[in-house]
Coordinates of C-alpha atoms in Angstrom, one line a residue:
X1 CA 40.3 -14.6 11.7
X2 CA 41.9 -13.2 8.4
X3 CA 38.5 -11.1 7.9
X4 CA 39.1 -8.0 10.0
X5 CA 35.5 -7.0 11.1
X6 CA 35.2 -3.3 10.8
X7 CA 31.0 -3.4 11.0
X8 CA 28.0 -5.1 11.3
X9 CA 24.4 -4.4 11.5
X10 CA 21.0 -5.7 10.6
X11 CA 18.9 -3.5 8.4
X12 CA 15.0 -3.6 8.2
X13 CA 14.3 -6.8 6.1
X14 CA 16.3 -8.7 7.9
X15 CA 19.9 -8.4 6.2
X16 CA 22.9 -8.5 8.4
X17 CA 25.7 -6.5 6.6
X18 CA 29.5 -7.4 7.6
X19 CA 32.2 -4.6 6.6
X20 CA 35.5 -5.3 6.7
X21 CA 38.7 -6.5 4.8
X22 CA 40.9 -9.0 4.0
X23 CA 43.6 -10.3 1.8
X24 CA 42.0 -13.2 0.7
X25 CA 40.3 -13.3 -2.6
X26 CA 37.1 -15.1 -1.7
X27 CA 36.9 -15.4 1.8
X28 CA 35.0 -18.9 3.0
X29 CA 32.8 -16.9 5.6
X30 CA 29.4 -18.5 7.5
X31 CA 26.8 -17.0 9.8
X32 CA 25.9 -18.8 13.0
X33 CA 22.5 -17.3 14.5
X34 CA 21.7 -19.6 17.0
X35 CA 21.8 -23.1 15.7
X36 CA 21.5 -22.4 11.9
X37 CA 24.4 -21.6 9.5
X38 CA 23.9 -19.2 6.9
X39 CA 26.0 -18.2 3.9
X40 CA 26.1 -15.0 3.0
X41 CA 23.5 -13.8 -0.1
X42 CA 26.1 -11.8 -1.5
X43 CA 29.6 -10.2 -1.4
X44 CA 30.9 -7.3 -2.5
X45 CA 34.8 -6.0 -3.0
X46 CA 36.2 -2.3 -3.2
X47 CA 39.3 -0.8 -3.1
X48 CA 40.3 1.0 0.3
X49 CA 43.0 3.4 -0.2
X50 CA 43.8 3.2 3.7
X51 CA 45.5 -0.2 3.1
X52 CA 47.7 1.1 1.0
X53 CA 46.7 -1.0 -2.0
X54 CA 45.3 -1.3 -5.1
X55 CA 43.7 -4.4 -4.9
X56 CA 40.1 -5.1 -3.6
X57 CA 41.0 -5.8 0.2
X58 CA 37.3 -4.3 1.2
X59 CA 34.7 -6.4 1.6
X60 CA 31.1 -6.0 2.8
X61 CA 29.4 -9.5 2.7
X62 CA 25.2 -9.7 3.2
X63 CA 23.3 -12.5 5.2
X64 CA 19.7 -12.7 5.0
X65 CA 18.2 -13.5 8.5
X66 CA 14.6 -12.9 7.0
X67 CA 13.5 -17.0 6.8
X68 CA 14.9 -17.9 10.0
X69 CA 12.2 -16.1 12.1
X70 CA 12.3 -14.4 16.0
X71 CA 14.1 -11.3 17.0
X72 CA 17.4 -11.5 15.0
X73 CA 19.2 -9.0 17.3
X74 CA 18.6 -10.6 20.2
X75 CA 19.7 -14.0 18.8
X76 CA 23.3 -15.4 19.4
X77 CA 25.5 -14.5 16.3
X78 CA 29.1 -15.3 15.5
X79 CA 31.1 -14.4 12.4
X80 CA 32.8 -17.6 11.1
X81 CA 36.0 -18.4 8.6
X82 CA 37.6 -21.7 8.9
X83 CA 38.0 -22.6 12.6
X84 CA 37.8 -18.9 13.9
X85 CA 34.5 -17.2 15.4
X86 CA 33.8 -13.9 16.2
X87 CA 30.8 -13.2 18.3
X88 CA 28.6 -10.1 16.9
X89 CA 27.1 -8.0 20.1
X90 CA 23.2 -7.1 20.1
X91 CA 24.4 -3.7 20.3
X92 CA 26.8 -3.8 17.4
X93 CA 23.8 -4.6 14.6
X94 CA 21.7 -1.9 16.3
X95 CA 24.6 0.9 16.4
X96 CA 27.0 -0.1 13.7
X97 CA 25.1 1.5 10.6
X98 CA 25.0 4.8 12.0
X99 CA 29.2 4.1 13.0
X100 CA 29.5 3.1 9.5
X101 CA 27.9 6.3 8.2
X102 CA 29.8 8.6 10.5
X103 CA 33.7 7.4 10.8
X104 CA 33.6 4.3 7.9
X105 CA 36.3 5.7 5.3
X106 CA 34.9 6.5 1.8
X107 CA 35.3 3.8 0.2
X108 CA 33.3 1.6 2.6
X109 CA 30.6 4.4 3.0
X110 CA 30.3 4.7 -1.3
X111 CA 30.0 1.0 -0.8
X112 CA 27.3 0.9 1.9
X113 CA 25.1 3.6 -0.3
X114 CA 25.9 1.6 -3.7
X115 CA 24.0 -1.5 -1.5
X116 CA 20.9 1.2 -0.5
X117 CA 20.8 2.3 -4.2
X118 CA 20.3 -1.4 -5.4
X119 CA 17.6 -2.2 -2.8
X120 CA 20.1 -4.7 -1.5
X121 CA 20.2 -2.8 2.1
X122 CA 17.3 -0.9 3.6
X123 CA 17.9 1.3 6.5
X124 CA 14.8 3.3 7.0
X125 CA 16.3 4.8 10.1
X126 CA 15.7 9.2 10.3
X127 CA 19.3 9.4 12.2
X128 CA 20.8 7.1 9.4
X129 CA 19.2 9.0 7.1
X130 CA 20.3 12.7 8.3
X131 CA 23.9 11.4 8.7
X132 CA 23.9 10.1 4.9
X133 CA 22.6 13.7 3.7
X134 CA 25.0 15.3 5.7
X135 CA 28.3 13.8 4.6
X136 CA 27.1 13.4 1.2
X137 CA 26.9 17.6 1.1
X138 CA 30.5 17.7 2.1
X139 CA 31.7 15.1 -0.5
X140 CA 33.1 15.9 -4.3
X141 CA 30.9 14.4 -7.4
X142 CA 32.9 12.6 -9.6
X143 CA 33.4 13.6 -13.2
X144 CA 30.5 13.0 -15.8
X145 CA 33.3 12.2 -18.7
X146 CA 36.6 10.4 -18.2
X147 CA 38.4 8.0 -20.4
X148 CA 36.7 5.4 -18.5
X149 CA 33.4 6.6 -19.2
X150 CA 30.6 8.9 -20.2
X151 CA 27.8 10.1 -18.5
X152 CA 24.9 12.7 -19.5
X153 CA 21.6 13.9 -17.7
X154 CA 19.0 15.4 -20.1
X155 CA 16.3 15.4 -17.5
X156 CA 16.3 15.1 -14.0
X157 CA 13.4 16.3 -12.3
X158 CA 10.9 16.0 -9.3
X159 CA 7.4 17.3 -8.0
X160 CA 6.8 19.2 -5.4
X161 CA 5.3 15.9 -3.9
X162 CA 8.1 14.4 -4.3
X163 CA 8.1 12.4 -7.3
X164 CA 10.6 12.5 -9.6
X165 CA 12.4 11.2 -12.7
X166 CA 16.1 11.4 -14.9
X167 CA 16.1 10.6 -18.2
X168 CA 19.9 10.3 -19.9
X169 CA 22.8 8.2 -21.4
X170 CA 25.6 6.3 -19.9
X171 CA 28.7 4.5 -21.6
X172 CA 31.5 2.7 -20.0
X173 CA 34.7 2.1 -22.3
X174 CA 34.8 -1.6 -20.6
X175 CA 32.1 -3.5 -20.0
X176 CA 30.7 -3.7 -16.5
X177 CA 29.1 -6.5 -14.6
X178 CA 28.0 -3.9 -11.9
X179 CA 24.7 -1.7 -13.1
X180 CA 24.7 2.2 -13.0
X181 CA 22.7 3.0 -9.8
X182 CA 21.1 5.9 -8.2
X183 CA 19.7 7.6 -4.8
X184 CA 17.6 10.7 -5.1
X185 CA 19.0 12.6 -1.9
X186 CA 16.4 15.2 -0.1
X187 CA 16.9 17.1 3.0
X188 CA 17.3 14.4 5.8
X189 CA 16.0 11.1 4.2
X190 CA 17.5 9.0 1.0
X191 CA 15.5 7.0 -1.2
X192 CA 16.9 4.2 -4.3
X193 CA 16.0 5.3 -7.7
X194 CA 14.3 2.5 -9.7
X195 CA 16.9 2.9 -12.8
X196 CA 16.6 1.2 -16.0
X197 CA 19.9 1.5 -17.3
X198 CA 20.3 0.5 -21.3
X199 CA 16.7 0.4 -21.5
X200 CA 16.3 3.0 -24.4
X201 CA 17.6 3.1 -27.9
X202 CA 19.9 6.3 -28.9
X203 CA 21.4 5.5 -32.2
X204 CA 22.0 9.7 -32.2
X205 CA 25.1 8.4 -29.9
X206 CA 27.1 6.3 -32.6
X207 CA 29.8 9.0 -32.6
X208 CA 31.1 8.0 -29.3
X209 CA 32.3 4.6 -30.4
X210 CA 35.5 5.4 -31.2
X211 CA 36.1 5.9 -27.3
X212 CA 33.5 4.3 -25.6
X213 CA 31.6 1.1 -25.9
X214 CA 28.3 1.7 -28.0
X215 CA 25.2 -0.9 -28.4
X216 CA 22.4 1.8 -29.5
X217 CA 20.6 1.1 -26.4
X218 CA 22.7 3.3 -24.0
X219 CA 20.0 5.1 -22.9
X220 CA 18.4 5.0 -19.1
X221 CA 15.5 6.3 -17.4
X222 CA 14.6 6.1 -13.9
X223 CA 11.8 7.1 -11.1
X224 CA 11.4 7.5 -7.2
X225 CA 9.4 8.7 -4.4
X226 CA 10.8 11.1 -1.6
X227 CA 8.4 10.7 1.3
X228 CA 8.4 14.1 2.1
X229 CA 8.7 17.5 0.3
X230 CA 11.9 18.7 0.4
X231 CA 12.8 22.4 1.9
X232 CA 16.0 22.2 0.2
X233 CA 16.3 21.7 -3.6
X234 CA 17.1 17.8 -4.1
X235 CA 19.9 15.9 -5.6
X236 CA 20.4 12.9 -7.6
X237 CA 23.6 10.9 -7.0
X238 CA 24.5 8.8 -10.1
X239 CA 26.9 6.1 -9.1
X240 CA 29.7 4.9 -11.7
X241 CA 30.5 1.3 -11.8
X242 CA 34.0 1.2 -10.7
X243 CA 34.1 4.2 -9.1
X244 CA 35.4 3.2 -5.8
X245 CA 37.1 6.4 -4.6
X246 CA 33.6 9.1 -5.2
X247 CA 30.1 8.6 -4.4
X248 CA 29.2 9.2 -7.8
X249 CA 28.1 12.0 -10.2
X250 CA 26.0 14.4 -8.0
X251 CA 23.0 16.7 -10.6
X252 CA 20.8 19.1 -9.2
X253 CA 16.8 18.0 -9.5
X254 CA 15.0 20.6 -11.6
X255 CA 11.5 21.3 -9.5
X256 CA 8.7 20.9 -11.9
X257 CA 4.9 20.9 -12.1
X258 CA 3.8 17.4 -11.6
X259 CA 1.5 18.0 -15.3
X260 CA 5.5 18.8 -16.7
X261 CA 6.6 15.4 -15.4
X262 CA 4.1 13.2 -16.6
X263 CA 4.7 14.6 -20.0
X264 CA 8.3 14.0 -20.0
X265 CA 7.9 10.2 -18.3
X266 CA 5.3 9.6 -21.0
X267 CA 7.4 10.3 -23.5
X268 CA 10.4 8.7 -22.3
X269 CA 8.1 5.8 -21.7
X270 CA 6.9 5.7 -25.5
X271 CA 11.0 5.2 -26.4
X272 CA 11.0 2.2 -23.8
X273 CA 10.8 -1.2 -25.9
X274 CA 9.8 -3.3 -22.9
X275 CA 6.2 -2.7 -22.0
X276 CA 7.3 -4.0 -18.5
X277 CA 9.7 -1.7 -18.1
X278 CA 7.3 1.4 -19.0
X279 CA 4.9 0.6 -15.9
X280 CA 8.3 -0.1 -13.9
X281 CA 9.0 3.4 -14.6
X282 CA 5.3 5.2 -13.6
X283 CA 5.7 3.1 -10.5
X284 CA 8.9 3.7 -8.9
X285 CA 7.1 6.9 -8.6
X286 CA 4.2 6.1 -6.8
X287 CA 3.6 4.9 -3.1
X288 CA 3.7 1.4 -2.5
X289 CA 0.2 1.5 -1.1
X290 CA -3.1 3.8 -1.2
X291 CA -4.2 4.2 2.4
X292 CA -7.7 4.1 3.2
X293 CA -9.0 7.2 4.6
X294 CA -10.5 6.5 8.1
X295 CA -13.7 8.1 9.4
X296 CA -13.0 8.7 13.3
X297 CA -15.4 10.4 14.6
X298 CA -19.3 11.2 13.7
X299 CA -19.3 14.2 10.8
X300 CA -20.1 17.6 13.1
X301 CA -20.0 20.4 11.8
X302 CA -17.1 22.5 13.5
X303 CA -17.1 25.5 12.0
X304 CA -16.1 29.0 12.1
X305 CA -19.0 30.0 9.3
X306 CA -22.3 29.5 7.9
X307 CA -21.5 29.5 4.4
X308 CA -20.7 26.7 1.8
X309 CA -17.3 25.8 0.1
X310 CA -18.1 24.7 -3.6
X311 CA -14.6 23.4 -5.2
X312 CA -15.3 22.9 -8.5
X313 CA -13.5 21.4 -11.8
X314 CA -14.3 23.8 -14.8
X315 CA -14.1 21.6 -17.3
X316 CA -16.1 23.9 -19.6
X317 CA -15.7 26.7 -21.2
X318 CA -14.7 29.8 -19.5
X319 CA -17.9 31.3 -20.2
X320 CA -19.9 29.0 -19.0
X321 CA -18.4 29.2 -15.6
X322 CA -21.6 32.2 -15.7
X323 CA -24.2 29.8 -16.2
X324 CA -23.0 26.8 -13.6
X325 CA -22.8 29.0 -11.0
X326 CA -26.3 30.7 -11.7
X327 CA -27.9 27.4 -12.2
X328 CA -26.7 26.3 -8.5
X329 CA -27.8 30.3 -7.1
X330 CA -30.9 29.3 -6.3
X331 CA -30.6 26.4 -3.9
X332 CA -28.1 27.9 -1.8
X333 CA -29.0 28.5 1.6
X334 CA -25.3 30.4 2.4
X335 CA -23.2 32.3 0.9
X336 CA -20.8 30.3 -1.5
X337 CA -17.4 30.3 -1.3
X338 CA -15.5 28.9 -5.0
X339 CA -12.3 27.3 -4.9
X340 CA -11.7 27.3 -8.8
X341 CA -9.3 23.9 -9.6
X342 CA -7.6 25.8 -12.6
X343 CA -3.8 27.2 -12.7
X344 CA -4.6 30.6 -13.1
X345 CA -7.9 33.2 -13.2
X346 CA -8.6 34.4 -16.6
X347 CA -10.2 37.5 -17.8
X348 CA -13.0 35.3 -19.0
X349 CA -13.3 33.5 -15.8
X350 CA -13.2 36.5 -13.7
X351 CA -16.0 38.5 -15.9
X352 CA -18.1 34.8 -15.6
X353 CA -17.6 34.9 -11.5
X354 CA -18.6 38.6 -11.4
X355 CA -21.5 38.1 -13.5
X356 CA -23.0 34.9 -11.4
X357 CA -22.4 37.0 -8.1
X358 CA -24.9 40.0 -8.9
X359 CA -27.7 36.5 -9.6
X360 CA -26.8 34.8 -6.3
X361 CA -28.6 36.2 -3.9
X362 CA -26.8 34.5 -1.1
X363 CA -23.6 36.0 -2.1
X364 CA -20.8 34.8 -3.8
X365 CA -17.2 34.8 -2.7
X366 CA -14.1 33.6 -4.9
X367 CA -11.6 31.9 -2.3
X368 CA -8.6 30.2 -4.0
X369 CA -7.6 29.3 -8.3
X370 CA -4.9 27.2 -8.1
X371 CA -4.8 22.9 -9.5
X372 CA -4.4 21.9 -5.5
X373 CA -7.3 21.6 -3.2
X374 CA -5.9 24.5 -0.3
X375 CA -7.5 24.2 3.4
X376 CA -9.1 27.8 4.3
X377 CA -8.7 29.7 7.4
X378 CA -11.8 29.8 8.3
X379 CA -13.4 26.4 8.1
X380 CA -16.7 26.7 6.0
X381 CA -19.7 24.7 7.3
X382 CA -20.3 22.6 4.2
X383 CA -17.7 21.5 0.7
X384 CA -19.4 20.6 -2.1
X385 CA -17.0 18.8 -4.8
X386 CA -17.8 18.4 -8.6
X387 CA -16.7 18.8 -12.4
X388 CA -18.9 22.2 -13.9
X389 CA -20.1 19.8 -16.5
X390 CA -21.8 17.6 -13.4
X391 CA -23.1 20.7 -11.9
X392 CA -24.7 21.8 -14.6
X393 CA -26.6 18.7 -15.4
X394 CA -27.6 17.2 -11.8
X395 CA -30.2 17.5 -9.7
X396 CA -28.6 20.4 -7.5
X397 CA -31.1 19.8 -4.4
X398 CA -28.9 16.7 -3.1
X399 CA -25.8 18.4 -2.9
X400 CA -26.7 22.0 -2.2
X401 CA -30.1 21.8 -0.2
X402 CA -29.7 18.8 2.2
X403 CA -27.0 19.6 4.9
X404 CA -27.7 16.7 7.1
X405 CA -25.5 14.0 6.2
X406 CA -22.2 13.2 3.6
X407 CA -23.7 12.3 0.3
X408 CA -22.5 11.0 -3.0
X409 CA -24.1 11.3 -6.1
X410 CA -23.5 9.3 -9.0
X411 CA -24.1 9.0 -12.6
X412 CA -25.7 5.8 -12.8
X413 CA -28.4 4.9 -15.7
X414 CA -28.0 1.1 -15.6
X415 CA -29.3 1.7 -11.3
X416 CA -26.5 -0.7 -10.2
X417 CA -25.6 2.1 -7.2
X418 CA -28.6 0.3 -5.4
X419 CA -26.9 -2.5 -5.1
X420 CA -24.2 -2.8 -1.5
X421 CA -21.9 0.0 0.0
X422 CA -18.6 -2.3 -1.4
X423 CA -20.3 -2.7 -5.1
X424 CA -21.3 1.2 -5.4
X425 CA -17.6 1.9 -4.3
X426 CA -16.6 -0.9 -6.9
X427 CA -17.8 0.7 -9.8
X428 CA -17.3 4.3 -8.6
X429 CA -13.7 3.4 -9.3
X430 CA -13.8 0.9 -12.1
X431 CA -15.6 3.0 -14.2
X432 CA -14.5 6.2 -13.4
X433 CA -18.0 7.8 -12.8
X434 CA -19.0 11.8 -12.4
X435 CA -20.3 12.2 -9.0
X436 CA -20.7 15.1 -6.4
X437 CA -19.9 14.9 -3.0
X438 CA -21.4 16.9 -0.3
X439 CA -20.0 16.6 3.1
X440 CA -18.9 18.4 6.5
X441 CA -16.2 20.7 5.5
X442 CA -13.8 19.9 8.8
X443 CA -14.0 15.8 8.3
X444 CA -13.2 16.2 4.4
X445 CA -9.5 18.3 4.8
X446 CA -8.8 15.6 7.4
X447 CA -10.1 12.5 5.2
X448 CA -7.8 14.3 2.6
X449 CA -4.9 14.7 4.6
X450 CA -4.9 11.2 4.7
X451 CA -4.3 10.4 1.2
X452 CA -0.9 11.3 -0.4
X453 CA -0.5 14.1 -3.2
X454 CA 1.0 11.5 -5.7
X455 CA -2.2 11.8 -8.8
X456 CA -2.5 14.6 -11.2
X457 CA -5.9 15.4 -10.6
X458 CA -7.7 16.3 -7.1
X459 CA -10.6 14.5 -7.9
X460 CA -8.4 11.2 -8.0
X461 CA -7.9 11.8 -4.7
X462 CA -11.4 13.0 -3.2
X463 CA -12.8 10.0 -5.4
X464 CA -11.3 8.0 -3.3
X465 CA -12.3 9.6 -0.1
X466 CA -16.1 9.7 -1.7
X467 CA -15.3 5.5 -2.4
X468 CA -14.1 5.2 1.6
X469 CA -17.0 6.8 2.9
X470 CA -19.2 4.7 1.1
X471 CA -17.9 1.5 2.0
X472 CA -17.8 3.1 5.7
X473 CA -21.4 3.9 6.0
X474 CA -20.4 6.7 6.6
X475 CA -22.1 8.8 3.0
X476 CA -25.4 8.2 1.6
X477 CA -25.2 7.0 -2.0
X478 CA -27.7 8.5 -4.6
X479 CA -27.7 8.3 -8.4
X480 CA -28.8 9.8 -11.2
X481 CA -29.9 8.1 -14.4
X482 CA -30.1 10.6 -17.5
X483 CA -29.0 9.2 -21.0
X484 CA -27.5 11.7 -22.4
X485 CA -25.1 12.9 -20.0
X486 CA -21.9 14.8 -21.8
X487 CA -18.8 15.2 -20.2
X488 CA -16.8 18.5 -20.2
X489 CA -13.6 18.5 -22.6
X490 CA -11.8 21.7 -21.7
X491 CA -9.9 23.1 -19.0
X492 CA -6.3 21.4 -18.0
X493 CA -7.7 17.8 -16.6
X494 CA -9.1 17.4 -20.0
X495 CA -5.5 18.1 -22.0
X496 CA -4.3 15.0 -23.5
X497 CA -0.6 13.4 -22.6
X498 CA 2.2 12.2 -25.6
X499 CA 0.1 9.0 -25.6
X500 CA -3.4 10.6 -25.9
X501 CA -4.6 9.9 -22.8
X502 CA -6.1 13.2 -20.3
X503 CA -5.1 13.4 -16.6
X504 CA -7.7 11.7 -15.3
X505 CA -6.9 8.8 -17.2
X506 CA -4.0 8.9 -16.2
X507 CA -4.5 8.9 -12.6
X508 CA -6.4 5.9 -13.1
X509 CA -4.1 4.5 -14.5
X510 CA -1.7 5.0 -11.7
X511 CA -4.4 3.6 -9.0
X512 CA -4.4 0.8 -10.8
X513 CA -0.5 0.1 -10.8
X514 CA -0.9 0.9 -6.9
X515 CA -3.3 -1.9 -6.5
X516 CA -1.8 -4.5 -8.6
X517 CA 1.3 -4.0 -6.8
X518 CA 0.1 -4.2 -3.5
X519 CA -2.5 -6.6 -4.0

């Protein structure tokens, strides 16, 4: 064969992936898995300085396996040019993408990762991924400005969920048919950035024309997902069309509060012309589905206390925190234990909490003020959940007397939560009602370790858990139907985004991208 086969391997969808060169310009080469002949999908060159030329000898050429069915690595494969064949082992397209990753030369490994980047290969595989992460710390970055180009980052940043997002400007002097591309690199695991490369207008670069090629649209944006937090500060490896002899331009990620990083992705959203493109962006960093949270085992009580856990969303003002918590006083049974859902305890806040604990009786004990629902050390007996505003205008005997079985209140004057389990869940969602939920402290932090930390809001998240119970059987459903019900407008859920939306709606906002995707 004139194709000198240096790899192949099948990734997860399917793909098989042949590395190798030759000195032919378009090699004529064909599939055979089994009976069928496939062609590959596509093929891509690249210079390999280990041939001693300049020309684009390397060659990695993609077959998609995906339609034909079976166990494709079991099957019988043979590479095929002309009349030549060269049969492919089973064990080959297991092994050979780890091979690749760990003795391939550069040029064929910058290849391989430019194929990840553009979602052409997936290789999901923790060894692949270590081995990626580990030669990529020992390689250079290639330079942000040469003749041939110009590259800037102005933001480039990720939760501590791992969500992230760079926002910047990139100009070739020679137009490219390739697109820029990205990974976002964590500890042991690599993920493709969704990038949307000349997708925003910067006129302010005009005074680069002289060098490089401007349209006024040279700026790009882009979002991902690392599945895991990251131990190490992340990286974000920006990969140069052309650039055959680097991986790429390598920027720090900038760790931010995930309330920083909707900001900025709303903003750079609003400077995004295609409406497409700006729900592109939100979801490349969200998960690809919303798991259900399921109930496993009946709701005991397994507990190493007596007293209550009251988590509570002070959307009022810090005053008022006084009054919530001395309305509630009365129908305790235990002492309470608050977990306050705001970034830091304010003078106010603190004279409010020791003010309501000389009126509760049953004692009062401030746990935790932080924006993220924390798991105590010594599990409580019951968690209540609710916004201060709901608090203080519910009934408090549901949530706070009765200690027999998960309950969720709901605001609900037009009495539709009588209707069935799926329906109440329905409209919990839909239309975004204030509830309460009462429930078994143990089952409730492992129902919310179930869901992933990708909304701005807690309550997203434990409003989904309150919607899964329901459709479970496993929560009674109550409502309450007062007309005049007024919902709180302060504390940092409340704040509004560039576009004038609050957090919460923009978590719902992100569910809904979830579902429409997946669905």
């Amino acid at each position: 064969m004139q194709m000198n086969l240096d790899f192949c391997f099948l990734d997860d969808a399917g793909i098989v992936a042949v590395a190798g060169w030759t000195t032919q310009p378009r090699p004529e080469l064909r599939l055979h898995v089994d009976d069928a002949v496939l062609s590959p999908v596509a093929v891509t060159r690249h210079v390999r300085r280990d041939l001693r030329s300049n020309e684009p000898m390397g060659v990695i050429a993609l077959f998609d396996l995906s339609a034909l069915g079976g166990d494709a690595a079991h099957a019988t494969i043979h590479l095929g040019e002309g009349n030549e064949f060269n049969e492919i082992r089973d064990q080959r397209l297991v092994e050979d993408a780890r091979r690749l990753v760990e003795i391939g030369v550069d040029e064929v490994f910058f290849a391989l990762l430019r194929l990840i980047a553009q979602r052409r290969l997936i290789l999901s595989d923790e060894r692949v991924g270590r081995e990626i992460c580990a030669r990529l710390r020992m390689a250079p970055s290639a330079a942000s400005e040469t003749e041939n180009h110009v590259l800037a980052v102005d933001r480039c940043q990720m939760t501590a969920a791992g969500q992230g997002a760079v926002i910047g400007w990139y100009m070739p002097a020679q137009t490219r048919t390739e697109p820029l591309c990205a990974l976002a690199v964590g500890d042991e695991t690599v993920v493709p950035v969704d990038l949307l490369p000349a997708s925003m207008a910067r006129a302010d670069l005009a005074g680069y024309a002289s060098r490089y090629r401007f349209t006024g649209h040279d700026g790009y944006c882009g979002g991902w997902r690392l599945p895991g937090a990251s131990s190490n500060p992340a990286r974000l490896l920006l990969m140069i069309p052309g650039e055959d002899f680097l991986p790429g331009v390598m920027v720090p990620v900038e760790p931010v509060a995930a309330a920083d990083l909707a900001q900025h992705v709303t903003v750079a959203a609003l400077g995004l012309d295609d409406i497409a493109d700006r729900s592109r962006l939100r979801r490349a960093m969200l998960p690809g589905v919303l798991p259900t949270p399921r109930v496993s085992e009946p709701a005991g009580k397994g507990r190493d206390g007596d007293d209550i856990l009251l988590i509570l969303d002070h959307d009022l003002a810090d005053s008022d925190l006084r009054d919530v918590l001395r309305r509630i006083g009365p129908h305790l049974p235990d002492r309470l234990r608050l977990q306050l859902l705001r970034p830091r305890l304010t003078p106010v806040l603190q004279n409010a909490i020791d003010g309501a604990a000389r009126e509760i009786g049953a004692g009062l004990l401030l746990q935790d003020v932080s924006l993220r629902i924390a798991r105590p050390e010594a599990m409580p007996e019951w968690v209540v959940f609710a916004r201060s505003s709901t608090l203080f205008q519910f009934a408090a005997d549901p949530a706070f007397a009765d200690f027999r079985d998960p309950r969720v209140t709901m605001l609900d004057p037009i009495g539709t939560v009588m209707a069935a389990p799926a329906a109440q869940a329905a409209r919990l969602a839909r239309d975004l009602l204030p509830f309460v939920l009462s429930m078994p402290a143990a089952p409730f932090f492992a129902l919310l370790d179930q869901l992933p930390g990708c909304f701005l809001t807690e309550e997203a998240r434990v409003r989904l858990l309150a919607e899964a119970l329901i459709r479970q059987g496993a929560a009674m459903a109550g409502r309450t139907d007062m007309h005049r019900y007024f919902e709180g407008k302060s504390g940092p859920h409340c704040q509004s985004l560039a576009d004038g939306r609050d957090w919460h709606s923009f978590d719902a906002e992100s569910r809904q991208m979830v579902e429409e995707a997946y669905a």
